[in-house]
Amino acid sequence: MEHEKARLRSRLRARLAALKPEEAARSSAAIVQALLQSELWKRAQTVFCYVGDVRRGEVDTLALLNAALEEGKTLAVPLCTGPGIMQARILRAAGDLRPGRYGLLEPGAGSAPLAPGAIALCVTPCLSAAPDGTRLGYGGGYYDRFLPRAENAVYAALCRAAMLLPALPCEAHDVRMHCVVTERGILHCGP
């Protein structure tokens, strides 16, 4: 199954690379607005959100990070500490982000940790998602290892509508999303 996922990731990366920058920016803004206007966002006082890497086609989450800070939410972002391992670290200002060991923007190593069980909303990246909540990530397994520890959270994947697929390969360790946020709105996938 991992071979099938690798081939699919390759095709999806090519599809993302073909997106024009203005199209990607428009798509990101619409996805962010869909989440910001949702009850899911309004209710969540503690948010864990990835920092979008627009170089690889991820949804730009800077507006989400800033909104969380402006609204007084407790905001945490990932800090990668080793292969497949990440922690939630509290972010006080978007300007505190620095390039990390994998080239992704991260909080400084001195930032305070946040217990995964305290998180109300986990906003995750993906290459693709399916209506049943299956998510295809970038292959590192970071979120599949982290999310089960955030057992009180709602898991929301940000996915461009053009990247949605009717079904995705899924293994026992793959964590399903509770919802998928696209430019068209929010798909509720489970409890």
Short mmCIF file of C-alpha atoms in Angstrom, two decimals:
data_model
loop_
_atom_site.label_atom_id
_atom_site.label_comp_id
_atom_site.label_asym_id
_atom_site.label_seq_id
_atom_site.Cartn_x
_atom_site.Cartn_y
_atom_site.Cartn_z
CA MET A 1 0.00 0.00 0.00
CA GLU A 2 2.92 2.37 0.68
CA HIS A 3 3.98 2.00 -2.97
CA GLU A 4 0.47 3.00 -4.08
CA LYS A 5 0.59 6.05 -1.77
CA ALA A 6 4.02 7.06 -3.12
CA ARG A 7 2.77 6.97 -6.73
CA LEU A 8 -0.31 8.96 -5.77
CA ARG A 9 1.81 11.54 -3.91
CA SER A 10 3.95 11.97 -7.02
CA ARG A 11 0.91 12.63 -9.23
CA LEU A 12 -0.64 15.00 -6.70
CA ARG A 13 2.59 16.97 -6.27
CA ALA A 14 2.69 17.46 -10.04
CA ARG A 15 -0.92 18.69 -9.98
CA LEU A 16 -0.08 21.15 -7.19
CA ALA A 17 3.02 22.36 -9.02
CA ALA A 18 0.85 23.18 -12.05
CA LEU A 19 -1.27 25.62 -10.00
CA LYS A 20 -0.66 29.23 -10.97
CA PRO A 21 0.51 31.35 -8.00
CA GLU A 22 -2.53 33.66 -8.19
CA GLU A 23 -4.85 30.63 -8.31
CA ALA A 24 -3.11 29.11 -5.28
CA ALA A 25 -3.38 32.41 -3.38
CA ARG A 26 -7.09 32.76 -4.21
CA SER A 27 -7.72 29.16 -3.18
CA SER A 28 -5.81 29.60 0.11
CA ALA A 29 -7.74 32.77 0.98
CA ALA A 30 -11.10 31.08 0.33
CA ILE A 31 -10.19 28.01 2.40
CA VAL A 32 -9.02 30.19 5.29
CA GLN A 33 -12.23 32.25 5.14
CA ALA A 34 -14.36 29.09 5.16
CA LEU A 35 -12.66 27.99 8.39
CA LEU A 36 -12.67 31.44 10.02
CA GLN A 37 -16.43 31.80 9.46
CA SER A 38 -17.24 28.37 10.88
CA GLU A 39 -18.61 27.53 14.30
CA LEU A 40 -15.75 25.08 14.58
CA TRP A 41 -13.26 27.98 14.57
CA LYS A 42 -15.39 30.26 16.73
CA ARG A 43 -15.77 27.62 19.48
CA ALA A 44 -12.12 26.56 19.58
CA GLN A 45 -10.11 28.45 22.19
CA THR A 46 -6.96 26.36 21.71
CA VAL A 47 -5.78 25.83 18.13
CA PHE A 48 -2.90 23.79 16.76
CA CYS A 49 -2.20 24.86 13.18
CA TYR A 50 0.56 24.04 10.74
CA VAL A 51 2.53 26.84 9.10
CA GLY A 52 1.76 26.50 5.39
CA ASP A 53 4.71 26.07 3.04
CA VAL A 54 3.48 27.74 -0.14
CA ARG A 55 6.63 26.58 -1.98
CA ARG A 56 5.25 23.06 -1.97
CA GLY A 57 1.65 24.06 -2.64
CA GLU A 58 0.29 23.96 0.90
CA VAL A 59 -2.56 26.25 1.85
CA ASP A 60 -1.12 29.50 3.23
CA THR A 61 -2.14 29.58 6.91
CA LEU A 62 -0.58 32.91 7.92
CA ALA A 63 -4.01 34.59 8.04
CA LEU A 64 -5.28 31.79 10.32
CA LEU A 65 -2.32 32.19 12.65
CA ASN A 66 -2.82 35.95 12.82
CA ALA A 67 -6.58 35.57 13.37
CA ALA A 68 -6.01 33.16 16.26
CA LEU A 69 -3.58 35.59 17.88
CA GLU A 70 -5.86 38.61 17.32
CA GLU A 71 -8.84 36.73 18.76
CA GLY A 72 -6.91 35.79 21.90
CA LYS A 73 -6.92 32.06 21.23
CA THR A 74 -4.09 29.92 22.53
CA LEU A 75 -2.17 29.11 19.36
CA ALA A 76 0.36 26.34 18.92
CA VAL A 77 2.32 25.36 15.84
CA PRO A 78 4.44 22.29 15.08
CA LEU A 79 8.07 22.02 16.09
CA CYS A 80 9.75 19.04 14.39
CA THR A 81 12.17 17.45 16.82
CA GLY A 82 13.21 14.41 14.80
CA PRO A 83 12.11 12.19 11.91
CA GLY A 84 8.35 11.68 12.25
CA ILE A 85 8.21 13.47 15.61
CA MET A 86 6.72 16.87 16.34
CA GLN A 87 5.52 18.82 19.33
CA ALA A 88 2.93 21.57 19.75
CA ARG A 89 4.66 24.80 20.74
CA ILE A 90 2.88 28.00 21.74
CA LEU A 91 3.26 30.89 19.31
CA ARG A 92 2.87 34.43 20.66
CA ALA A 93 3.49 36.30 17.37
CA ALA A 94 3.86 35.23 13.73
CA GLY A 95 7.16 37.15 13.68
CA ASP A 96 8.59 34.58 16.13
CA LEU A 97 8.68 31.93 13.38
CA ARG A 98 12.10 30.94 12.04
CA PRO A 99 13.25 28.43 9.40
CA GLY A 100 13.65 25.03 11.09
CA ARG A 101 15.75 21.98 10.31
CA TYR A 102 13.46 20.93 7.43
CA GLY A 103 13.19 24.41 5.94
CA LEU A 104 9.71 24.91 7.43
CA LEU A 105 8.89 27.90 9.60
CA GLU A 106 8.82 26.87 13.25
CA PRO A 107 8.77 28.49 16.67
CA GLY A 108 12.07 28.82 18.47
CA ALA A 109 13.30 25.88 20.53
CA GLY A 110 12.66 27.98 23.67
CA SER A 111 8.93 28.31 22.97
CA ALA A 112 6.61 26.79 25.57
CA PRO A 113 5.15 23.35 24.82
CA LEU A 114 1.39 22.77 24.76
CA ALA A 115 0.01 19.43 25.89
CA PRO A 116 -1.78 17.77 22.95
CA GLY A 117 -4.74 16.95 25.19
CA ALA A 118 -5.40 20.69 25.66
CA ILE A 119 -5.98 21.28 21.94
CA ALA A 120 -9.55 21.91 20.73
CA LEU A 121 -8.84 22.19 16.99
CA CYS A 122 -6.00 20.64 14.97
CA VAL A 123 -5.58 22.19 11.53
CA THR A 124 -3.57 19.81 9.34
CA PRO A 125 -2.00 19.98 5.90
CA CYS A 126 -2.58 17.40 3.19
CA LEU A 127 -1.84 16.65 -0.42
CA SER A 128 -5.34 15.26 -0.78
CA ALA A 129 -8.37 14.24 1.23
CA ALA A 130 -11.52 12.22 0.65
CA PRO A 131 -15.10 12.81 1.84
CA ASP A 132 -14.75 10.01 4.41
CA GLY A 133 -11.99 11.95 6.20
CA THR A 134 -9.08 9.98 4.78
CA ARG A 135 -6.09 12.28 4.39
CA LEU A 136 -2.99 11.78 2.30
CA GLY A 137 -0.11 13.70 3.81
CA TYR A 138 3.43 14.20 2.62
CA GLY A 139 4.69 10.82 3.80
CA GLY A 140 6.52 11.62 7.04
CA GLY A 141 3.84 10.28 9.40
CA TYR A 142 4.11 13.32 11.69
CA TYR A 143 0.39 13.92 12.02
CA ASP A 144 -0.55 10.24 12.23
CA ARG A 145 1.75 10.01 15.27
CA PHE A 146 0.73 13.34 16.82
CA LEU A 147 -3.06 13.42 16.40
CA PRO A 148 -3.96 10.41 18.60
CA ARG A 149 -2.40 12.31 21.53
CA ALA A 150 -4.75 15.26 20.80
CA GLU A 151 -7.71 13.07 21.64
CA ASN A 152 -10.00 15.98 22.64
CA ALA A 153 -9.51 17.89 19.39
CA VAL A 154 -11.46 18.17 16.18
CA TYR A 155 -9.16 17.29 13.25
CA ALA A 156 -9.58 19.53 10.21
CA ALA A 157 -7.58 19.12 7.00
CA LEU A 158 -7.19 22.10 4.69
CA CYS A 159 -7.51 20.83 1.13
CA ARG A 160 -7.92 22.58 -2.20
CA ALA A 161 -11.14 21.41 -3.89
CA ALA A 162 -9.13 20.42 -6.97
CA MET A 163 -7.15 18.00 -4.79
CA LEU A 164 -10.16 16.18 -3.30
CA LEU A 165 -10.49 12.57 -4.43
CA PRO A 166 -13.49 10.25 -4.00
CA ALA A 167 -11.35 7.74 -2.09
CA LEU A 168 -7.76 7.38 -0.87
CA PRO A 169 -5.69 4.40 0.27
CA CYS A 170 -5.89 4.06 4.04
CA GLU A 171 -3.89 1.94 6.46
CA ALA A 172 -4.69 1.09 10.08
CA HIS A 173 -2.33 3.80 11.43
CA ASP A 174 -3.78 6.58 9.23
CA VAL A 175 -5.81 9.05 11.28
CA ARG A 176 -9.07 10.17 9.68
CA MET A 177 -10.12 13.80 9.78
CA HIS A 178 -13.39 14.92 11.36
CA CYS A 179 -13.75 17.51 8.59
CA VAL A 180 -12.11 18.75 5.41
CA VAL A 181 -12.10 22.47 4.67
CA THR A 182 -12.12 23.53 1.01
CA GLU A 183 -12.91 26.70 -0.93
CA ARG A 184 -16.48 25.42 -1.21
CA GLY A 185 -16.98 25.01 2.51
CA ILE A 186 -16.55 22.34 5.16
CA LEU A 187 -17.13 18.63 4.56
CA HIS A 188 -18.06 16.95 7.85
CA CYS A 189 -16.61 13.45 7.80
CA GLY A 190 -17.35 12.00 11.20
CA PRO A 191 -18.17 12.66 14.84
#
